[in-house]
Coordinates of C-alpha atoms in Angstrom, one line a residue:
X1 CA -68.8 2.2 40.2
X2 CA -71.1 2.8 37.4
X3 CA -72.7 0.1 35.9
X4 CA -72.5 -0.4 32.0
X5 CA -75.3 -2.2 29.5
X6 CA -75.3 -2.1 25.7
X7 CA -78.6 -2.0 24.2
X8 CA -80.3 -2.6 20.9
X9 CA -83.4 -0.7 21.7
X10 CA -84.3 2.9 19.9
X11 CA -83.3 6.2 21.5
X12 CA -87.1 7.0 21.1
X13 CA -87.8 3.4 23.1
X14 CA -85.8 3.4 25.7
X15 CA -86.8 3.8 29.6
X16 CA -84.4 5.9 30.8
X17 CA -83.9 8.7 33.5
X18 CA -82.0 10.6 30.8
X19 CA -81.3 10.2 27.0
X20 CA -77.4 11.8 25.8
X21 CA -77.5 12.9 22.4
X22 CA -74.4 14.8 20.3
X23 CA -74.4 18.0 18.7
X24 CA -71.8 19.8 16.7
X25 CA -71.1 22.8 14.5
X26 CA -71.4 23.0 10.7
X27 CA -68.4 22.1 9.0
X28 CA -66.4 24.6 7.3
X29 CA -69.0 27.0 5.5
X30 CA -72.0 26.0 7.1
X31 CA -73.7 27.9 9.2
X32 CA -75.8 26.9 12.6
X33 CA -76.3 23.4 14.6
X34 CA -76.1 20.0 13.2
X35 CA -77.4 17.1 15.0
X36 CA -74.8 13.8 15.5
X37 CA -75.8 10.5 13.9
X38 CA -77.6 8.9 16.7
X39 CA -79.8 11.2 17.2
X40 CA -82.3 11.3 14.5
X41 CA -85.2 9.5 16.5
X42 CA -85.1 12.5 18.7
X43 CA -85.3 15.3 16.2
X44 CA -87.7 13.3 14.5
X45 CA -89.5 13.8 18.1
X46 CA -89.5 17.3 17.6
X47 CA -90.4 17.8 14.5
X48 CA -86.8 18.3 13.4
X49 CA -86.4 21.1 15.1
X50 CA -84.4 20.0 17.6
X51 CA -81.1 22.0 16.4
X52 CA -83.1 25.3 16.2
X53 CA -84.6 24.4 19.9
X54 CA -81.2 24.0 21.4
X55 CA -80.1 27.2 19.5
X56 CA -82.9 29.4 20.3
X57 CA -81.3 27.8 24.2
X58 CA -78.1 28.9 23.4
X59 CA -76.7 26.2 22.1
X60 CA -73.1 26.3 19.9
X61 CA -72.3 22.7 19.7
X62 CA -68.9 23.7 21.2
X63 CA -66.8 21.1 23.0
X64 CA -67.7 20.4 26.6
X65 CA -71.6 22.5 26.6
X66 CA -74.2 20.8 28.1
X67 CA -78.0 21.9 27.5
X68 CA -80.8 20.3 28.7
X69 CA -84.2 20.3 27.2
X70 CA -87.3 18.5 28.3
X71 CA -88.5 15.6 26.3
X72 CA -91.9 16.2 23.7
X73 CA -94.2 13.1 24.0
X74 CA -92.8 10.2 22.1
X75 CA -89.8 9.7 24.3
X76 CA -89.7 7.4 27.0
X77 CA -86.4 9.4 28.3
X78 CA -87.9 12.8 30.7
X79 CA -85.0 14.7 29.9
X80 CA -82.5 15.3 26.7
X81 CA -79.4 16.3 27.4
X82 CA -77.2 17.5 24.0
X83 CA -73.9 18.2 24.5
X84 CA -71.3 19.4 22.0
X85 CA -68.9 17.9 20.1
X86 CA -67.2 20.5 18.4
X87 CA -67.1 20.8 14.7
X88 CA -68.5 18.2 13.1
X89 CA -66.6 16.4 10.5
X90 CA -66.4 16.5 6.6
X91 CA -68.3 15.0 4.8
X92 CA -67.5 11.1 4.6
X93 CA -65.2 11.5 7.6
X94 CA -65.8 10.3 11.0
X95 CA -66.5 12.0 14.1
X96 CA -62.7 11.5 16.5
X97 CA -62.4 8.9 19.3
X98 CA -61.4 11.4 21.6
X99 CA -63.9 14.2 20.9
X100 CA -66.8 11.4 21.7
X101 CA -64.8 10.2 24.7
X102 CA -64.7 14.1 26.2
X103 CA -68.0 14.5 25.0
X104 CA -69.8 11.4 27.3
X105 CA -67.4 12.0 29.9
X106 CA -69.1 15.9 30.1
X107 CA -72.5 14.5 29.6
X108 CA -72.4 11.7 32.5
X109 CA -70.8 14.4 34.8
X110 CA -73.6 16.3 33.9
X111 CA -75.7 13.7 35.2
X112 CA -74.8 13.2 39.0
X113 CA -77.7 11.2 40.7
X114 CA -79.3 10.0 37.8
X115 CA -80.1 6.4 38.0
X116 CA -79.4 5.4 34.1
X117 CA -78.6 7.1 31.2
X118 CA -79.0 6.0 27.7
X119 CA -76.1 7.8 25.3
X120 CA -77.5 7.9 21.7
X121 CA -73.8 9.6 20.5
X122 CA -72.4 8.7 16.8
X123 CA -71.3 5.0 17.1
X124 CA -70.1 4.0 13.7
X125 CA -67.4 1.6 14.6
X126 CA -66.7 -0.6 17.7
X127 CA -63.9 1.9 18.2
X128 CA -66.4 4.6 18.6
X129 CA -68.3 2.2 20.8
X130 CA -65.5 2.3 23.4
X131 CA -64.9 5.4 23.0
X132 CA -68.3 6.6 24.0
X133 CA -68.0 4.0 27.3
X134 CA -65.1 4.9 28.3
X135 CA -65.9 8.6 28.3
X136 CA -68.5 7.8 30.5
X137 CA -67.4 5.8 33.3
X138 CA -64.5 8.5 33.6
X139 CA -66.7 11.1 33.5
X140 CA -68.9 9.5 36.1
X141 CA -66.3 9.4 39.3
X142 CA -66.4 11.0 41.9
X143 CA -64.2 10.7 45.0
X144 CA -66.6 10.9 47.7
X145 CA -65.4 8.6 50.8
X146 CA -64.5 11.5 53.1
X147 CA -67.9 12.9 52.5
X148 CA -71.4 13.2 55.3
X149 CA -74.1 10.9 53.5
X150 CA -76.3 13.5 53.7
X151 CA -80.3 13.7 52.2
X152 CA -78.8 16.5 49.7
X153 CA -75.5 14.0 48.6
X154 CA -75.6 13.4 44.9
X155 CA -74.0 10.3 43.6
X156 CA -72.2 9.5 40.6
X157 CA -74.6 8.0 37.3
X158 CA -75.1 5.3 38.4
X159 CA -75.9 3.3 34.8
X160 CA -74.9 3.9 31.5
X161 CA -76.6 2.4 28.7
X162 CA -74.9 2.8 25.1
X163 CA -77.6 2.4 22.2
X164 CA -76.4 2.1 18.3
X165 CA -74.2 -1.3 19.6
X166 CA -74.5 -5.1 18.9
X167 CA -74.4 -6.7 22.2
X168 CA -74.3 -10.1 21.0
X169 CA -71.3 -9.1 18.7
X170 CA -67.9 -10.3 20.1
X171 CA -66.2 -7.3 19.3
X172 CA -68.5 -5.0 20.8
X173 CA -68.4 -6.9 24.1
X174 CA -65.0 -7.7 24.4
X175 CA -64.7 -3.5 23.7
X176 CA -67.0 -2.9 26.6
X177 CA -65.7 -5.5 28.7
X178 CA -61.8 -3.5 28.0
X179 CA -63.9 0.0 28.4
X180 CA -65.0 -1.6 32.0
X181 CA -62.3 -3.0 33.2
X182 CA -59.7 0.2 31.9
X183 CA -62.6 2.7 33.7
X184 CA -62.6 1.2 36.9
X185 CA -59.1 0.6 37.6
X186 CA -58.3 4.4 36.4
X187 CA -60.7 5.3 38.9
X188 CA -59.2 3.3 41.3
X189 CA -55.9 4.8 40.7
X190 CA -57.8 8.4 41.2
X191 CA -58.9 7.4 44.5
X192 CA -55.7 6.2 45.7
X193 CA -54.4 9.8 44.5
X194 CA -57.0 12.0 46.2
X195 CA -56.3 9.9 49.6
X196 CA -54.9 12.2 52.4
X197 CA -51.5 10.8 52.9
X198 CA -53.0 10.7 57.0
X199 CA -54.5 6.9 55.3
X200 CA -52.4 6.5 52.6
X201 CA -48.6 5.6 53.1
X202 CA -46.2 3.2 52.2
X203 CA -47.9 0.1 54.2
X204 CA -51.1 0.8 53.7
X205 CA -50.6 1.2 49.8
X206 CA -48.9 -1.8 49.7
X207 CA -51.4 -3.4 51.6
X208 CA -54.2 -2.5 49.0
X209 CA -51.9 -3.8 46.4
X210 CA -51.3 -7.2 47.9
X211 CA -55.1 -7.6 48.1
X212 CA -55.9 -6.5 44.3
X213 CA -53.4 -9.1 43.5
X214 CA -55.1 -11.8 45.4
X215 CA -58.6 -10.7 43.6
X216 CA -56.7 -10.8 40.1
X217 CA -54.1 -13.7 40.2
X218 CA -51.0 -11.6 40.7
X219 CA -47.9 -12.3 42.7
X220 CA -47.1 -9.7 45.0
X221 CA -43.9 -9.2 46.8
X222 CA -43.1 -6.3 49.3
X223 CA -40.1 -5.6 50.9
X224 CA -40.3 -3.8 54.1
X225 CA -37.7 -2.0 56.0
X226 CA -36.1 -4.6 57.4
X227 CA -35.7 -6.6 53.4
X228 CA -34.7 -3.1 52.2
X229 CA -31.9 -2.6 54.6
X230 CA -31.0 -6.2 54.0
X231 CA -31.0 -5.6 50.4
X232 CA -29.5 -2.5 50.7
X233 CA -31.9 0.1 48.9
X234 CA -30.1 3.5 49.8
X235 CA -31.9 5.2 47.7
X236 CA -35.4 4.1 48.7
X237 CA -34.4 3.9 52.8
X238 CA -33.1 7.3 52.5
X239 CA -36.0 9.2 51.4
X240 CA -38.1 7.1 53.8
X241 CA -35.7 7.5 56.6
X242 CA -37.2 10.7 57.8
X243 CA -40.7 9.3 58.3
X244 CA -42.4 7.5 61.1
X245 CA -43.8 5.6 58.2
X246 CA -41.3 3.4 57.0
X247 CA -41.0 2.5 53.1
X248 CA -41.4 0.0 50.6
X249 CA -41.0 -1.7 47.7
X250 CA -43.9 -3.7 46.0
X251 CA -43.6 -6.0 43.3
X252 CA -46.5 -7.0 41.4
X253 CA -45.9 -9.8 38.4
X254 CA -49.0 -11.1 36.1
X255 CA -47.8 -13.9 33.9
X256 CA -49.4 -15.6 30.9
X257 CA -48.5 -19.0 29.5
X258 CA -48.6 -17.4 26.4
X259 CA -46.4 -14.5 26.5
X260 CA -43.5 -14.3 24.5
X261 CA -42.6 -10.7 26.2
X262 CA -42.0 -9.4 29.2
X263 CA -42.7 -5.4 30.6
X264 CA -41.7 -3.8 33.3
X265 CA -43.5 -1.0 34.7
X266 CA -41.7 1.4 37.7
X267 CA -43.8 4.0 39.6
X268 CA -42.8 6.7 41.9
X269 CA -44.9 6.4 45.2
X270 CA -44.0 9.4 47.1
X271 CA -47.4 9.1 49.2
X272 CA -46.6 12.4 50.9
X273 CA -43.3 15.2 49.7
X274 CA -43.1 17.6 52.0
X275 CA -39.4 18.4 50.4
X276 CA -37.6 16.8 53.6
X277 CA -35.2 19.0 54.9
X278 CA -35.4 21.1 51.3
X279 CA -38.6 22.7 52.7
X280 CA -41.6 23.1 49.8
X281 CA -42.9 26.7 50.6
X282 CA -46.2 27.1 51.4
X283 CA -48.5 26.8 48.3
X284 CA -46.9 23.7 46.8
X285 CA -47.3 21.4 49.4
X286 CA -50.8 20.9 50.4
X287 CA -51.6 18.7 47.0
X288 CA -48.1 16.8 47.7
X289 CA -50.4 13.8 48.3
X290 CA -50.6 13.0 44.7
X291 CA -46.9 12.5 44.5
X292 CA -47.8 9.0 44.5
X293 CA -49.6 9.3 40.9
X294 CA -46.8 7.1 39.3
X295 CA -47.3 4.2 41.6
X296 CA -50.6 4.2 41.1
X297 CA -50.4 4.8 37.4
X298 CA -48.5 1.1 37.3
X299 CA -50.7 -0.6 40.0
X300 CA -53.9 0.1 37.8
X301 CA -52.0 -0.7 34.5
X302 CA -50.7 -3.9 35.6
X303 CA -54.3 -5.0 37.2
X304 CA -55.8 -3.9 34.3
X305 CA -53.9 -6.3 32.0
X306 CA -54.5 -9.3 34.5
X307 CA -58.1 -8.2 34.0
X308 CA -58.2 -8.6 30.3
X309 CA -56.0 -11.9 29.9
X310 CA -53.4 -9.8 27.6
X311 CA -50.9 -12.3 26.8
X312 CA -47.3 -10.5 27.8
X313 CA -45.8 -10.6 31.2
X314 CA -46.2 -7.5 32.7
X315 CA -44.3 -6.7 36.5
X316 CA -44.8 -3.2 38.1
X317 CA -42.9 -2.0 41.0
X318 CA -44.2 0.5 43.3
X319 CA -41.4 2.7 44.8
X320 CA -43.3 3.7 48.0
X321 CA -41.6 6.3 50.5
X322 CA -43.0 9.6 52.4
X323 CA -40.8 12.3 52.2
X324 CA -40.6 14.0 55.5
X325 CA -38.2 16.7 57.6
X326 CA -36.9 15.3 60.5
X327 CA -33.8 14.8 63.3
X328 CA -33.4 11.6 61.4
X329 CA -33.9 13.0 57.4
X330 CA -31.4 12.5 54.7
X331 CA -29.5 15.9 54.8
X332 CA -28.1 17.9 51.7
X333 CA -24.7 16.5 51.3
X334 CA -25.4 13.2 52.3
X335 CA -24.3 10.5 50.3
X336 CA -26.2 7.6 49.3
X337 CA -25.3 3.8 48.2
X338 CA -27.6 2.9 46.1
X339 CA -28.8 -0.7 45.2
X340 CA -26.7 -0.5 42.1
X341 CA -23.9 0.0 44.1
X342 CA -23.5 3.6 42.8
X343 CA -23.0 6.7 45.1
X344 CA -25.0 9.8 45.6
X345 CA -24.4 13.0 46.5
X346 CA -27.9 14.5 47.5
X347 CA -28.1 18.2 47.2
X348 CA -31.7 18.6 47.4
X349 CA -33.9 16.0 49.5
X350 CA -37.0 17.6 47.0
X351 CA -35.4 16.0 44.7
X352 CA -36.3 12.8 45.9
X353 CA -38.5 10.5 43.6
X354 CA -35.4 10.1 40.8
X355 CA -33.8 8.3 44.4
X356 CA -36.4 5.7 44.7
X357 CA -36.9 5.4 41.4
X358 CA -33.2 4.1 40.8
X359 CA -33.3 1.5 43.0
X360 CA -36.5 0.2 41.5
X361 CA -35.1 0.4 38.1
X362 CA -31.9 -1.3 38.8
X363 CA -34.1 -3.7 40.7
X364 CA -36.3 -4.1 37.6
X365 CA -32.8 -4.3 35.6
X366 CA -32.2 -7.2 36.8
X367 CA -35.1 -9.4 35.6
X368 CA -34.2 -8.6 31.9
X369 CA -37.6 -7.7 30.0
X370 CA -37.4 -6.5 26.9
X371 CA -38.4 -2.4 28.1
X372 CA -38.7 -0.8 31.4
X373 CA -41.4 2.6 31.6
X374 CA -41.1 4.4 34.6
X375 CA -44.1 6.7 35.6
X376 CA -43.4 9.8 38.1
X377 CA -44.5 13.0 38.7
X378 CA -40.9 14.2 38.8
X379 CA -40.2 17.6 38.0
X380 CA -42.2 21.0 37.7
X381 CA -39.5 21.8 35.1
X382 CA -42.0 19.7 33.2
X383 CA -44.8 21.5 34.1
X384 CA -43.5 24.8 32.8
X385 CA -42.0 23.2 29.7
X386 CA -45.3 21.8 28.5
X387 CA -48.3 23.0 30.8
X388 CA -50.8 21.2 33.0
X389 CA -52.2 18.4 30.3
X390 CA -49.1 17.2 29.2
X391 CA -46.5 14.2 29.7
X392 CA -43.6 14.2 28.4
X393 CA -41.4 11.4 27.2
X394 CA -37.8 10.5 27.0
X395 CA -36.0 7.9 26.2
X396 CA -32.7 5.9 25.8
X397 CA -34.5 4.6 22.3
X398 CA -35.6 7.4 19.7
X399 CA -38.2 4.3 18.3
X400 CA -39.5 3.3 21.3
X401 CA -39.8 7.2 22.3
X402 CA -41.9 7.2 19.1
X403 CA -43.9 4.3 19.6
X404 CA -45.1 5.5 23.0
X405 CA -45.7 9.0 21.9
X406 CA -48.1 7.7 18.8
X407 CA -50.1 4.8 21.4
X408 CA -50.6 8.1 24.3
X409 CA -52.2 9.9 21.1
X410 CA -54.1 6.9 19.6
X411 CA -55.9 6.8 23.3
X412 CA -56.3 10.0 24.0
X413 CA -53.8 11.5 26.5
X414 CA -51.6 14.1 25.4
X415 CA -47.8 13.8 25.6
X416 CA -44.8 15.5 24.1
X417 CA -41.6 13.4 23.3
X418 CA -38.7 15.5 24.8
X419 CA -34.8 14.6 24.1
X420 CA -31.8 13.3 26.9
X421 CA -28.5 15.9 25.6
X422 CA -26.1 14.3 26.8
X423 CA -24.2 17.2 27.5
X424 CA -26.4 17.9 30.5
X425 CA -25.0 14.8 32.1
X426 CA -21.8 17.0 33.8
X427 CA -23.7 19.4 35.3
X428 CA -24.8 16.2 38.1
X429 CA -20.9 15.7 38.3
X430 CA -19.8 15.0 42.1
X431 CA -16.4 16.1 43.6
X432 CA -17.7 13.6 46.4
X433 CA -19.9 10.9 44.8
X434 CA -20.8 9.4 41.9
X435 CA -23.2 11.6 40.7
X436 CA -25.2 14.4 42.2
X437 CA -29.1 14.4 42.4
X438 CA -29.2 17.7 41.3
X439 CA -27.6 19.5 37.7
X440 CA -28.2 22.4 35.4
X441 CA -31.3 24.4 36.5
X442 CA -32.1 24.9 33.3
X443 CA -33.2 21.7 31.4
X444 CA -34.3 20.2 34.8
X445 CA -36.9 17.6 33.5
X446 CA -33.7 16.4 31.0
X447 CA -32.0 16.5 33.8
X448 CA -33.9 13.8 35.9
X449 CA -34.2 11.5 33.3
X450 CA -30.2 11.6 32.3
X451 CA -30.2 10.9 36.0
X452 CA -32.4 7.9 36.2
X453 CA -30.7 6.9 32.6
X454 CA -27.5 6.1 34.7
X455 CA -29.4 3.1 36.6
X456 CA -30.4 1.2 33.7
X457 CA -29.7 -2.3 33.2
X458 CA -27.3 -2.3 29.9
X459 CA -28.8 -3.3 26.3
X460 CA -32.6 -2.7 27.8
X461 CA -34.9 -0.4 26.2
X462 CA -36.6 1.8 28.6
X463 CA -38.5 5.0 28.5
X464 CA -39.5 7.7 31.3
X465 CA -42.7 9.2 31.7
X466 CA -42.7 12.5 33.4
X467 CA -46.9 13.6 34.6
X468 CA -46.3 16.2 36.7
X469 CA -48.3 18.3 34.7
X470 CA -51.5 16.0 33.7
X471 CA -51.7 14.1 37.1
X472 CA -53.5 15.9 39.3
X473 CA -56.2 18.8 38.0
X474 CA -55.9 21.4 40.3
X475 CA -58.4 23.4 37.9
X476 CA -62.0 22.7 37.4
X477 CA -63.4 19.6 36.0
X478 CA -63.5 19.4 31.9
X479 CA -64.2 16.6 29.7
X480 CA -64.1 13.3 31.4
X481 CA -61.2 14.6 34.0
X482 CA -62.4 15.8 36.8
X483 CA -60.5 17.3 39.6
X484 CA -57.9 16.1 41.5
X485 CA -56.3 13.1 40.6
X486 CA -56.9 11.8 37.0
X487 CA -55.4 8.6 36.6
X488 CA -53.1 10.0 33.8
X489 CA -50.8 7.0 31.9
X490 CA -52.9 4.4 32.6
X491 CA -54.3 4.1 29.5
X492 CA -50.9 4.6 27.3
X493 CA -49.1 1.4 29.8
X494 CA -52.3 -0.8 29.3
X495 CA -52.3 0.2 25.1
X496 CA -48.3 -0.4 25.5
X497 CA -49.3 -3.7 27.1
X498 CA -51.5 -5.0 24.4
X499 CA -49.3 -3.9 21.4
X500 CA -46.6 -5.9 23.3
X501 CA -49.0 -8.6 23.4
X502 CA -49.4 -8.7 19.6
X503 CA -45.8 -8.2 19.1
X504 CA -45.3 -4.8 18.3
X505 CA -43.0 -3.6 21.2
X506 CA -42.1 -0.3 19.2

């Protein structure tokens, strides 16, 4: 993982391998290159001509361009690397949180093999601060376990040092020390998604979980087969049931002395969807092994808040199961007893994640706290509703919808909040069961989270997170996401977490 230092020193004073610096177009009117606060050190080292060297380069200051220019004498730094930030703000205004975080993330990307980096980008505010670091560390992964250590193998940046800070301020450490801890649990979470589902399934996730919890201080339960038979988990055991790897259920619980409220988290850990016995075609199942991306969405939010002390209770359960066609599969028209006691017809086994997700939630129910957010890659009716970069939210709460809508925004992930008609609900009418897994074709993201609605608990606020679009990049890299799996909700649950903490459930 990375490593991250604040520093005091000068951009000009630094030893570094490479020295970040911003750059941006004029604001409205203006015409040509401005160089970010920051930076003024190094245009004073060359000459002040640094704008018109990066522009005689080709340089916009457009989001996301990186340009490279070696350093004139009186830099300790070799190499300067300017990337854009877009259009720089009015006058009095402040450069955005998010443009700085996609900006650092770019640069450190940029950077692969570099020993340390010193990022001179406008820090005006301890919130800029973070911003910049965790841009950075995000921007640094790289999933390379499956990879030959060869002579040629470049390695993420492997140091980050953020100039224009306090170090010995409280605030500015405790923001690094979040910007850390938030960083490398994300990127945890992105490793467990780009896996192969060959080392990742239901035992061996759980088996990762119950050791992050023994690192951390949180309680881990898992319930294997023979607990989820017992407790009779028809939702979870029949999506599993056509697997040689059997599922489960983990349960992960930090407490604090302090907390006056309690949040539960629910993930949908399909380590592998092949569709069961509702075939995927070819095309949309060879990146099925990030159909896990809810799971792991909770399991880094909830070690994240054991990380930083945050005073609320916070329980995540991880609804693991691999979805798999077999002699022994849950068939269409099968009927499942849930653990709420409820019935199901199944009409499509690809339709499989709102089934282990109800038996978590019910099982979550159960415990009380005062809101339940499930996390799934659910449905690509999602997708096509709002694209690859967005989440959508619903909810059984049009304040709490709110609240979690304004907290993805405040950190930077894009969401959309999205209604529950409730005249959709009749379309997953069953002449046979209770309800059916499967309604109106159209509407089929509403759809699944009417259907999850139905388990529960009465009188608790709760809200659904559907990623299917933003959890897995199957595009090239950009800002700090690279490709693959991204780590997306993470940050919303952990902000959730910490507004809970300070008594602002939503």
């Amino acid at each position: 993982m990375t490593a991250l230092t604040l520093s005091t020193a000068g951009a000009a004073t630094l030893r570094a391998d490479a020295l970040v610096v911003g750059v941006a177009k004029s604001p409205k009117g203006g015409k040509g290159l401005v160089v970010a606060p920051g930076a003024e050190a190094v245009d004073q080292a060359f000459d002040g001509k640094l704008a018109t060297v990066l522009e005689t380069l080709g340089a916009s200051g457009s989001e996301g361009e990186v340009t490279k220019v070696p350093s004139p004498s009186g830099l300790k730094a070799p190499v300067v690397v300017a990337v854009g930030l877009g259009a720089a703000p009015e006058k009095d205004e402040a450069y955005d949180a998010e443009a700085l975080r996609r900006a650092a993330g770019v640069a450190a990307r940029a950077l692969n093999g570099v020993k340390k980096a010193a990022f001179a980008l406008p820090v005006e505010a301890v919130e800029d601060a973070q911003a910049v670091a965790e841009g950075a560390l995000l921007g640094a992964y790289a999933f390379t376990a499956y990879r030959e250590k060869g002579k040629d193998a470049k390695g993420p940046l492997a140091e980050v040092a953020l100039l224009g800070v306090k170090p010995r301020d409280k605030a500015y450490k405790a923001a690094a020390e979040r910007a850390l801890a938030l960083a490398e649990e994300i990127n945890r979470a992105r490793d467990l998604i780009n896996t192969p589902p060959n080392d990742l399934y239901p035992e061996s996730f759980a088996a990762i979980a119950t050791a992050a919890g023994k690192e951390h201080g949180i309680k881990v339960q898992v319930l294997d087969e023979k607990a989820l038979v017992k407790g009779g988990y028809g939702g979870i055991l029949g999506v599993g049931q056509g697997s040689e790897n059997s599922p489960r259920l983990v349960r992960l619980a930090y407490t604090h002395p302090k907390a006056e409220k309690t949040l539960a988290l629910v993930g949908k850990g399909i380590t592998y969807d092949s569709g069961g016995i509702s075939l995927k075609p070819a095309g949309h199942n060879e990146t099925m092994k990030c159909d896990m991306s809810g799971a792991a969405a909770v399991f880094a939010a909830v070690v994240t808040a054991a990380r930083l002390g945050l005073e609320v209770n916070v329980t995540g359960w991880l609804a693991l199961a691999e979805n798999m066609p077999s002699g022994s599969a849950v068939r269409p028209g099968d009927v499942l007893r849930m653990y709420s006691g409820k019935t199901v017809e199944v009409l499509n086994t690809d339709a499989e994640g709102r089934l282990v997700l109800a038996d978590a939630l019910t099982k979550a129910s159960e415990e009380n706290p005062d809101a339940i957010v499930d996390v799934a890659t659910l449905t690509g009716a999602m997708v096509l509703a709002l694209g690859n970069r967005t989440f959508g939210i619903m909810a059984n709460d049009d304040a709490f919808r709110t609240s979690i809508h304004e907290i993805a925004e405040e950190v930077g992930e894009q969401s959309w909040p999205m209604p529950l008609p409730a005249d959709l609900r009749k379309g997953m009418d069953s002449p046979t069961a209770d309800i059916a897994n499967m309604g109106e074709r159209m509407g089929g993201g509403l759809v699944a989270g009417l259907f999850l609605k139905e388990f529960v608990g009465e009188g608790i606020t709760w809200a659904h997170l559907d990623i299917a679009g933003p959890a897995y990049n199957e595009g090239g890299p950009f800002g700090y996401t690279p490709k693959g799996g991204t780590g997306s909700a993470v940050r919303t649950l952990v902000r959730l977490a910490e507004r809970t903490a300070a008594g602002d459930l939503g």
